[in-house]
Each structure stands twice: as structure tokens, then as C-alpha cells.
XYZ file of C-alpha atoms in Angstrom:
558
model
C 4.392 44.325 213.814
C 3.616 46.856 211.135
C 1.916 46.066 207.799
C 2.723 47.240 204.594
C 0.744 50.368 203.521
C 0.367 52.069 200.065
C 2.824 54.715 201.180
C 5.753 52.999 202.548
C 7.832 54.741 205.218
C 11.360 54.025 206.479
C 14.012 54.828 208.878
C 17.850 55.922 208.258
C 20.722 54.893 210.677
C 23.429 57.395 210.299
C 26.353 59.213 212.100
C 25.306 62.653 211.205
C 22.983 64.372 208.822
C 26.168 64.693 206.363
C 25.855 61.595 204.312
C 27.892 60.463 201.090
C 26.341 61.670 197.757
C 25.011 58.484 196.726
C 23.362 58.056 200.034
C 21.437 61.250 199.488
C 20.437 60.258 195.822
C 19.016 57.189 197.412
C 16.871 59.147 199.832
C 15.957 61.872 197.045
C 14.795 58.778 194.662
C 12.788 57.446 197.270
C 10.954 60.736 198.213
C 10.261 61.508 194.248
C 8.457 58.126 194.529
C 6.399 58.928 197.574
C 8.460 56.664 199.993
C 9.514 58.966 203.031
C 11.708 58.796 205.956
C 10.008 59.145 209.220
C 13.097 58.117 211.734
C 16.645 59.156 211.911
C 18.829 56.975 214.160
C 22.110 58.480 215.541
C 24.888 57.721 217.923
C 24.215 59.134 221.288
C 26.728 61.595 222.412
C 29.075 59.900 224.840
C 32.204 60.941 226.790
C 35.441 59.560 225.215
C 39.043 59.656 226.445
C 40.816 61.231 223.151
C 44.264 60.040 222.908
C 47.150 62.715 223.212
C 49.206 63.741 220.344
C 52.072 61.504 221.516
C 49.746 58.436 221.783
C 48.356 59.237 218.118
C 51.785 59.138 216.992
C 52.997 56.050 218.469
C 49.547 54.390 217.670
C 49.289 55.514 214.021
C 49.336 52.619 211.619
C 52.216 53.546 209.666
C 52.071 50.368 207.383
C 49.216 51.623 205.954
C 50.325 55.266 205.589
C 50.254 55.187 201.846
C 46.870 53.886 201.388
C 45.423 56.547 203.947
C 47.001 59.537 202.641
C 45.942 58.429 198.976
C 42.458 57.423 200.106
C 41.983 61.066 202.133
C 43.719 63.690 199.642
C 43.773 62.099 196.125
C 41.083 59.584 195.625
C 37.740 61.722 195.791
C 35.084 59.887 193.914
C 32.105 61.993 193.344
C 29.896 59.201 194.882
C 31.787 59.736 198.216
C 31.710 63.387 198.417
C 29.857 64.542 201.463
C 26.307 66.369 201.366
C 23.799 67.489 203.835
C 20.546 65.236 203.594
C 19.134 67.341 206.390
C 16.666 68.915 203.668
C 15.210 65.533 203.237
C 15.401 64.542 207.055
C 14.356 67.653 208.986
C 10.779 66.408 209.783
C 11.909 62.889 210.898
C 11.961 61.898 214.364
C 15.694 61.789 215.556
C 16.535 59.187 217.845
C 20.039 59.119 219.845
C 20.962 55.552 220.462
C 23.808 54.276 222.475
C 24.680 51.170 221.532
C 26.318 48.168 223.514
C 29.557 47.087 221.870
C 30.457 43.329 222.060
C 33.927 42.648 220.194
C 33.387 44.192 216.705
C 29.407 44.121 216.939
C 27.047 46.673 218.196
C 23.695 45.966 219.962
C 20.954 48.409 220.421
C 19.359 48.950 224.020
C 15.849 47.388 224.249
C 14.005 50.524 225.147
C 15.361 51.869 221.493
C 14.374 48.818 219.726
C 10.967 48.945 221.252
C 10.835 52.999 220.348
C 12.051 51.842 216.692
C 9.135 49.060 216.519
C 6.510 51.654 217.610
C 8.006 54.432 215.099
C 6.066 52.941 212.055
C 9.077 52.683 209.888
C 8.873 49.538 207.593
C 12.791 49.117 207.112
C 15.869 50.979 207.948
C 18.712 51.919 205.631
C 21.932 51.444 207.198
C 24.426 54.450 206.290
C 26.224 54.427 209.640
C 26.807 52.599 212.765
C 29.256 49.746 212.649
C 28.609 45.847 212.594
C 24.917 45.360 213.793
C 23.276 42.472 215.311
C 20.677 41.756 218.121
C 17.025 42.749 218.332
C 17.076 45.745 215.935
C 17.439 43.332 212.902
C 13.713 42.362 213.548
C 12.382 45.701 214.695
C 10.847 46.524 211.669
C 8.714 44.340 209.363
C 11.407 44.338 206.679
C 14.445 44.466 208.534
C 17.826 46.557 208.033
C 18.962 47.133 204.704
C 22.667 47.475 203.976
C 24.825 47.964 201.001
C 28.231 45.924 200.331
C 30.011 47.311 196.977
C 31.876 44.211 196.234
C 30.962 40.747 195.081
C 31.292 39.219 198.782
C 31.689 35.475 197.296
C 34.781 37.008 195.562
C 36.065 40.036 197.580
C 35.089 40.894 201.024
C 36.564 43.744 203.601
C 38.181 47.143 202.844
C 38.481 48.960 200.916
C 35.687 48.582 198.601
C 36.267 48.209 194.690
C 40.064 47.803 195.477
C 41.003 44.480 195.272
C 39.265 43.482 191.783
C 41.941 46.002 190.184
C 44.694 44.433 191.984
C 43.793 41.014 191.599
C 42.718 41.270 188.041
C 38.949 40.417 188.302
C 37.039 41.328 185.137
C 33.873 42.145 187.136
C 33.063 44.260 190.231
C 30.109 43.379 192.097
C 27.498 44.959 194.700
C 24.687 43.783 196.907
C 21.888 45.206 198.806
C 21.038 42.706 201.752
C 18.772 42.194 204.563
C 21.110 42.002 207.582
C 21.044 38.813 209.742
C 23.095 37.898 212.754
C 25.930 36.293 210.230
C 28.088 39.033 209.019
C 27.928 38.904 205.033
C 25.524 36.272 204.977
C 22.439 38.074 205.089
C 19.142 37.575 202.788
C 20.269 39.119 199.165
C 17.633 41.731 198.027
C 19.520 42.834 194.873
C 22.801 41.846 193.478
C 24.643 43.261 190.272
C 27.906 43.161 188.339
C 30.066 45.714 186.933
C 33.097 45.734 184.486
C 35.950 46.541 186.562
C 37.707 49.940 185.547
C 41.184 48.352 186.016
C 42.861 51.682 185.079
C 41.044 53.769 187.566
C 40.197 52.944 191.181
C 37.888 56.323 191.351
C 35.926 55.455 188.577
C 35.603 51.816 189.579
C 34.043 53.219 193.003
C 31.687 55.694 191.072
C 30.149 52.963 188.614
C 29.418 50.764 191.685
C 27.916 53.360 194.128
C 26.168 55.312 191.712
C 24.880 52.089 189.855
C 23.017 51.026 193.072
C 21.216 54.113 193.777
C 17.842 52.811 192.680
C 18.048 49.342 194.208
C 16.139 50.103 197.556
C 13.412 51.877 195.130
C 13.066 48.903 193.271
C 12.689 46.233 196.363
C 10.053 48.991 197.691
C 8.057 48.620 194.429
C 8.301 44.919 194.438
C 6.764 45.026 197.856
C 4.147 47.218 196.902
C 3.146 45.019 194.002
C 3.313 41.663 195.864
C 2.430 42.354 199.374
C 3.958 41.023 202.600
C 6.952 39.501 201.176
C 10.487 40.273 199.839
C 10.182 37.687 197.159
C 11.925 34.372 196.926
C 15.328 34.676 198.902
C 18.500 33.981 196.512
C 20.850 31.328 197.418
C 23.098 31.998 200.377
C 26.331 33.607 199.632
C 29.375 31.899 200.579
C 31.589 34.720 201.600
C 35.458 34.768 200.633
C 38.276 35.573 203.093
C 38.560 38.689 204.253
C 40.860 41.678 203.292
C 42.104 44.370 205.179
C 43.457 47.997 204.561
C 46.364 47.715 202.128
C 49.873 48.065 203.454
C 52.306 50.438 201.740
C 53.912 47.885 199.221
C 50.271 46.693 198.395
C 49.583 50.187 197.595
C 52.735 50.689 195.518
C 52.025 47.727 193.605
C 48.210 49.016 193.110
C 49.331 52.372 191.904
C 52.034 50.666 189.408
C 49.325 48.662 188.027
C 46.638 51.090 187.402
C 49.362 53.324 185.699
C 50.386 50.515 183.373
C 46.567 49.559 182.677
C 45.632 53.184 181.973
C 48.712 53.165 179.612
C 47.443 49.965 178.026
C 43.977 51.461 177.730
C 44.847 54.559 175.868
C 47.487 52.860 173.470
C 44.651 49.988 172.728
C 42.051 52.701 172.040
C 44.591 54.391 169.432
C 46.059 51.417 167.845
C 43.363 48.763 167.841
C 39.603 48.596 167.372
C 36.850 46.363 166.237
C 36.434 44.527 162.763
C 33.312 42.410 162.527
C 32.288 39.833 160.113
C 29.435 37.734 159.723
C 29.316 34.006 159.727
C 25.996 31.747 158.300
C 25.659 28.320 159.501
C 23.335 25.764 157.869
C 21.916 24.606 161.126
C 18.499 25.834 163.236
C 19.128 28.694 165.385
C 17.845 26.656 168.540
C 20.319 24.039 168.064
C 23.204 26.491 168.066
C 21.732 28.348 170.936
C 21.519 25.144 173.039
C 24.951 23.642 171.819
C 23.407 20.935 169.672
C 25.396 22.237 166.627
C 28.717 23.722 166.446
C 29.112 27.635 166.386
C 31.263 27.210 163.084
C 30.480 29.202 159.756
C 29.709 27.592 156.648
C 30.181 30.548 154.749
C 30.936 34.433 155.568
C 29.906 38.106 154.810
C 33.178 39.878 154.977
C 33.682 43.414 155.246
C 33.943 45.607 151.996
C 36.891 47.335 153.341
C 39.120 47.939 156.622
C 37.571 51.140 157.389
C 33.998 49.124 157.474
C 32.548 46.147 159.022
C 29.391 44.150 159.284
C 27.797 43.154 162.491
C 24.768 42.376 164.398
C 23.328 39.899 161.633
C 19.599 38.971 161.905
C 18.790 36.115 159.493
C 15.194 35.808 158.453
C 12.845 34.284 155.549
C 10.276 36.094 153.723
C 8.144 34.044 151.523
C 10.823 31.851 149.459
C 13.803 33.820 150.055
C 16.347 34.179 152.899
C 17.775 37.540 153.888
C 20.298 38.926 156.661
C 19.985 42.302 158.019
C 23.127 43.822 159.279
C 24.942 46.888 160.429
C 27.632 48.463 158.162
C 29.694 50.551 160.062
C 31.862 52.969 158.645
C 34.820 54.457 160.853
C 35.283 57.625 158.785
C 31.940 58.974 159.924
C 31.356 56.679 162.548
C 27.874 55.932 161.761
C 26.159 52.557 161.139
C 23.503 52.024 158.293
C 21.164 48.969 157.958
C 21.979 46.759 154.878
C 19.962 43.706 153.641
C 21.679 40.741 151.635
C 19.684 38.174 149.822
C 21.132 34.776 150.364
C 21.011 31.638 148.277
C 19.918 28.019 149.570
C 23.705 27.536 150.116
C 23.707 30.968 152.233
C 25.961 32.743 149.627
C 24.802 36.363 148.709
C 22.914 36.047 145.547
C 23.131 39.873 144.633
C 24.851 43.269 145.842
C 23.686 44.306 149.155
C 20.589 46.858 149.639
C 20.871 49.915 151.967
C 17.770 49.490 153.802
C 17.717 52.134 156.489
C 19.654 54.950 157.002
C 19.617 58.078 159.156
C 21.949 60.970 159.683
C 23.024 59.407 162.785
C 24.028 55.942 164.114
C 21.741 52.844 163.584
C 22.600 49.413 164.624
C 21.263 45.822 165.766
C 18.435 45.481 162.930
C 16.317 43.156 165.058
C 13.997 41.394 162.555
C 10.644 39.524 163.405
C 7.693 38.128 161.847
C 3.915 38.814 162.722
C 1.117 38.043 160.589
C 3.014 37.212 157.632
C 4.896 40.463 157.669
C 8.504 40.957 158.343
C 9.364 43.992 160.694
C 12.537 45.363 162.008
C 13.303 47.520 165.072
C 16.434 48.781 164.791
C 18.756 50.326 167.611
C 18.202 53.994 167.246
C 19.457 55.215 170.652
C 21.015 58.683 169.254
C 17.500 59.256 167.536
C 16.095 58.800 170.975
C 13.127 56.375 169.719
C 12.311 52.922 169.161
C 10.779 52.676 165.630
C 9.166 49.754 163.733
C 10.042 49.152 159.955
C 8.091 46.951 158.019
C 9.925 45.123 154.951
C 9.259 45.681 151.407
C 9.984 42.779 149.172
C 9.957 44.958 146.340
C 12.363 47.685 147.038
C 14.080 45.294 149.376
C 14.212 47.946 152.094
C 12.487 48.672 155.467
C 9.650 51.493 155.417
C 8.845 53.154 158.412
C 5.737 51.933 160.136
C 5.179 53.402 163.560
C 7.066 54.725 166.721
C 6.658 52.118 169.366
C 8.312 54.058 172.280
C 9.242 57.845 172.270
C 12.057 59.674 174.297
C 13.939 56.393 175.266
C 17.633 55.709 174.216
C 17.850 51.797 173.907
C 20.609 49.736 172.884
C 19.909 46.280 170.833
C 16.367 46.127 171.134
C 14.727 42.604 171.132
C 10.738 42.334 170.433
C 8.861 39.120 170.954
C 5.501 37.550 172.292
C 4.804 35.614 175.232
C 2.048 34.971 177.624
C -0.793 37.293 175.704
C 1.714 40.303 175.762
C 4.370 41.903 173.640
C 7.520 42.356 175.265
C 10.756 44.554 174.421
C 14.032 44.116 175.955
C 17.054 46.430 175.739
C 19.794 48.092 177.429
C 20.180 51.738 178.477
C 22.438 53.953 176.360
C 23.649 55.563 179.752
C 25.145 51.979 180.671
C 25.118 50.133 177.456
C 26.280 46.837 178.804
C 24.834 47.041 182.193
C 21.443 47.702 182.919
C 18.450 45.837 181.095
C 14.897 47.356 180.764
C 11.876 45.806 179.775
C 8.573 46.985 178.227
C 5.456 45.353 177.305
C 2.118 45.918 175.747
C -1.165 44.364 174.587
C -0.842 44.950 171.057
C 2.184 45.704 168.776
C 1.075 49.083 167.589
C -0.554 49.789 170.920
C 0.726 51.708 174.287
C 4.040 50.257 175.623
C 4.475 50.526 179.484
C 7.822 50.211 181.290
C 8.447 47.214 183.421
C 7.781 48.133 187.194
C 11.342 47.090 188.318
C 13.268 48.670 185.407
C 16.043 48.511 185.234
C 15.277 44.654 185.913
C 18.905 43.683 185.790
C 22.456 44.999 186.672
C 24.679 42.410 185.358
C 27.784 43.259 182.787
C 27.934 39.492 181.880
C 24.167 38.965 180.624
C 22.197 42.171 180.478
C 22.672 43.314 176.803
C 20.520 41.493 174.307
C 22.510 39.497 171.770
C 19.751 38.133 169.471
C 16.100 36.839 169.438
C 14.335 35.391 172.198
C 12.891 32.097 171.356
C 11.182 29.102 172.790
C 12.848 25.866 172.919
C 11.327 22.690 174.409
C 8.865 24.965 176.567
C 11.571 27.097 177.826
C 12.079 30.797 177.014
C 15.783 31.145 176.172
C 17.476 34.624 175.892
C 20.951 35.093 174.228
C 22.749 37.845 175.989
C 26.046 39.510 175.667
C 28.951 38.800 178.299
C 30.813 41.854 178.374
C 32.876 41.328 181.430
C 36.333 40.828 180.000
C 35.428 43.290 177.294
C 32.704 44.263 174.956
C 31.898 41.334 172.685
C 33.475 38.816 174.499
C 31.168 36.085 174.231
C 27.581 35.015 174.869
C 25.584 34.122 177.866
C 22.315 31.748 177.009
C 19.837 32.436 179.654
C 16.535 30.853 180.613
C 14.017 33.372 181.637
C 12.199 31.696 184.601
C 9.714 34.663 185.339
C 8.488 37.432 183.227
C 5.406 39.522 184.108
C 4.660 43.333 184.403
C 6.031 43.172 188.012
C 8.366 40.349 188.022
C 11.547 39.039 186.106
C 14.107 36.531 186.698
C 16.517 34.456 184.780
C 19.493 31.933 184.884
C 22.514 31.141 183.079
C 22.406 27.931 181.158
C 25.833 28.193 179.353
C 28.001 30.440 177.303
C 28.901 30.561 173.534
C 32.163 31.327 172.518
C 34.234 30.741 169.147
C 37.066 28.547 168.873
C 40.264 29.853 170.194
C 42.276 31.698 167.404
C 45.005 34.443 167.514
C 42.894 36.573 165.429
C 39.170 35.990 166.499
C 38.523 37.861 169.934
C 34.605 37.685 170.502
C 30.992 37.405 169.252
C 28.279 39.344 170.189
C 24.867 38.528 167.913
C 23.525 35.368 166.823
C 20.250 35.008 165.327
C 18.023 32.640 162.922
C 15.192 30.421 162.366
C 14.286 26.749 161.897
C 16.711 26.499 159.187
C 19.719 28.610 159.588
C 21.614 30.600 161.951
C 23.737 33.815 161.709
C 26.559 35.514 164.025
C 29.186 37.799 164.070
C 32.827 37.497 165.108
C 35.425 40.041 165.798
C 39.216 40.653 165.519
C 41.020 43.739 166.864
C 42.938 45.456 163.959
C 44.588 49.018 163.162
C 42.432 51.385 161.159
C 43.789 54.873 160.505
C 40.337 56.673 160.531
C 39.839 55.170 164.140
C 43.358 56.202 164.803
C 43.077 59.892 163.939
C 39.478 60.129 165.558
C 40.978 58.892 168.880
C 44.080 60.887 168.988
C 42.236 63.982 168.032
C 39.440 62.820 170.868
C 42.371 62.753 173.342
C 44.050 65.904 172.479
C 40.698 67.594 172.559
C 41.018 69.082 168.974
């Protein structure tokens, strides 16, 4: 068998050189990172008895007519449009293979398996053929990799990304697996979850397919870094029951549901928007995170007007004073500014809040941490396209610019902390605010920051976006993250980071934090604090004239 070399090579299983655009994007991404295809496997031309027109008429599945017509003529997601992959594959060896069909499965002839083994390919990407079984699955060192664009434990079968909308799932999953002899029960190489786009099947498909383009590259990087292993296999999946092509009545129900969902989506954008306020708790941060103290405010910092809100609180102590830094958002200009409020011992405001950081564009999530007796702030500055460090000035009660940590990045909700001799910075990508988690690391706070080898290290709408400081609790590294599956700012997932190195990252869910049920309070998305106090934000949905006019003009393209 082959062994891993510094330059990886692979093969592709496909029906022709015309592939879907997301598949071509995978090949392009691998090529840009010096991972090249050397082998293309296509079906061997065979003589088939083509049915006559009369046979086609009588055999046509009329019960699926609406689905077939909609899928062929109306759907057209960009990810599934065809594109020639020949420019990337013309130097590859082309093998025409005849498979032996046994039921729904296809088996490759032994001579073809031997030729594949001798080719030097280290893995095969399956972009064609049917259900593959037999010796080909072990013909190359790292097997055959195949995508499934659903969460197979929730939805399995055809069509992809359809049933989540119809059945009301908040999340829409995808997996990249190494195939085994058991259908939909292979070794999971990478798995992710996206928010279901309930008003658009097309958008639901596109986000899932485009969102997995870099997954094969991530697995290759892992192999190059860690040697002859695919890492620790995840727990075996428990496949759900199989779905089949929708009948006409099911398709009518789906179209009606999407239309109603779209109507509700646009009306909600027009008539309701977020109103956040800050709650303060006289209990340690770790106790609230680990559910040893109730998530119930002892006092509040409420908004100044209906067109403003206060969110993203970061509570810290400096010498003998307590402060909370927060985002003050104005719906009139749709900008956030960073304010600072000093608190007394009862967590009530001592003086009027100070404007601590302002830019001509939106700022948010003023993450505050202490180092060498000084307090620093790294606010979200995605529109400014950098991550900047500010130092707290107790005299002016503001933050003064100190240093740019990372240039040319659009990071949302950044969190900075020290662990295992290094500095770490976590945040999501502005292009996918709630779903893609990225990591950077440095030996020194003011030093050179490097991206994690596996960026984005996580694709998960339920727990990617940071929700507050990472802290050590009883020897465990605990990270609060936003669960935005139902909607942005729904609840907080408390994660335990199990592995964190420049080449590895893994974490697991411990529990979730939710506010007590209320007709008005709809969610929470930030929690922070120290050994004495905790701050969090809670939101309600309200009507704001400034937001209504902005959305109204945007929808009319004014």
C-alpha cells in the first residue's frame, strides 16, 4: 500500500468531466494547496437497451411529476450547476471501469482495483457512480471519501436539504465520510451543521454544498501534520429512516410551506427587530457557566431609547472598581459604539456611561481581558477588517489604541486567552457569522499571530460563534458559544475544549444556558464575568421605526 508523502495525490470517481460547480471548487481548492488529482475513474461505455417512447410514457413515475419538473426547470442552485473539470483533470490517467451490479450496489472488477492500487493515489473522491462496495473501498491508503448533504441521523435519502424545511428542522447537516461496506455508516471525517433556510430550498442547498468545499483540504492538512492516520474516528452514526423522492401532494405541501415561510420572514424583518438589555448577577462567572448559580439578574442596565440597545457585556474589575464594557447600537445609523459603565458594589451604575471606543463604522463585542496588571479590549471590528488591541485608561475611562493584532481579517466576536504557553484568539468569519469558527495563535500577545492549520476548525450553527470568555473550571477549559440554530441569539452552548494545538481542535457540548421562559424574553448571546460577578444580555423582539424604514427601503431597492 502507498504511504503518505509531503505532496498528496488522489483520484476522482465521476460519470464525466462535467461536474457540479461545488465539486470543481473542491478540486480547485486542493490544487491551490498542491494536492493534485492523478487518476480519473469513469464508467466504461456499455451497450444498453434504451426504452422506446411508449415504454417511457408507461414507466414514468407520474406520482413524482411535480418534484421532477421543479428540480429540473425551476430550482437551479448555483452549487449544482455544471462546469467542466477537464482543465484540472486533463493530465490525469483516465480509467474506464465496468462495475458489477448486485442489487443497488456496484462492485469494481479485481483488475481495476489492482490498477487503482498501483496508481499511487492516496484517497478517492466520489463524485459519481452509485452505492460502491467491495475491494475498491480499501484500494488506496485513505479510502473512498463521499459527501452526504444532510444530517444522516435526522434525514437520509433524497432529495438533499429538502426534508429539513418540510419537517421543520432548525438545522441542516452535512458529512464527509470514508465509505465502508455499510450504507451511511462510514467513518465520519468531518461533520457540520447549518441553519435551515426555511423559505428557500435553493438557498438551503447552496449553503450546505458551498459550505463543505474546504473539507477535503482540511482532512489532507490533518494527514500531512499527523502522519498515517485519519485521527480519532467519531462515534458511529445511527442512520434515520430513508426518505424517497417527494410525491406530488408532498411537493404541493412543500411549496406552500416555503411560500408561507418567506412571507413570515419578510414581515418579521419589517415589523420586528432585536432589543437587548444587560443583566448583572452577584455570583461568580464560573458558577453561572456551570449551572451552579441561576441565570437570573440582580440588576439591569436597560437601553436609553427604543432605537438603541445595550448588548455584548464584558464585566471586569480594575484595581478597586468594577466596570462593564458593552455595545451601544443605534438603529438610525446602524452602528455600534463601545461604551463603559462603572458599577458600585451592588452592581448599579455609579455615573453616566462613557463612550470608550468609536469608529465611523460598526463596532461590537468589546472583549476585555487582563494581562500583567493591565486591562485590554479587543472589540469586533469586522467592517474595519482588522483585529485591534486597546488598553484601558482609568483616568479617561476609555480604551486607547495599542496595537493591531491581525490585519486583513473580518472576525466576529473575538475572544483572546492564554493556554499551554500560547495566546489564542477565537472568532467566527464574517462571511458566515454564526457557523464557521476560526482560531489564531501566538507566542506573545504583541507578537506574530498565525492561523490554525485547520481553519475553519468548526462548522456548526449550534456552537461556533463565541459567547464570552474562555475560562478554566476545575482543570477543564470551558468555552461559551452561541446556539443560533433556532435563530441568532437563542441560547448559549457551554463547550469543553478537549484538544487545542496549532494542528488540532476538538470540543464537546456540556449543556446549554437558557433564560426562563417568558412571553417577551427571546434569547441570550453573551455571558462574561470574573470571580465575583457575571453579566449577560437578554433580548426581546420589538417594533422600531428606524429599522422598519431601513428594511422597507432595502426591500424596495431604494
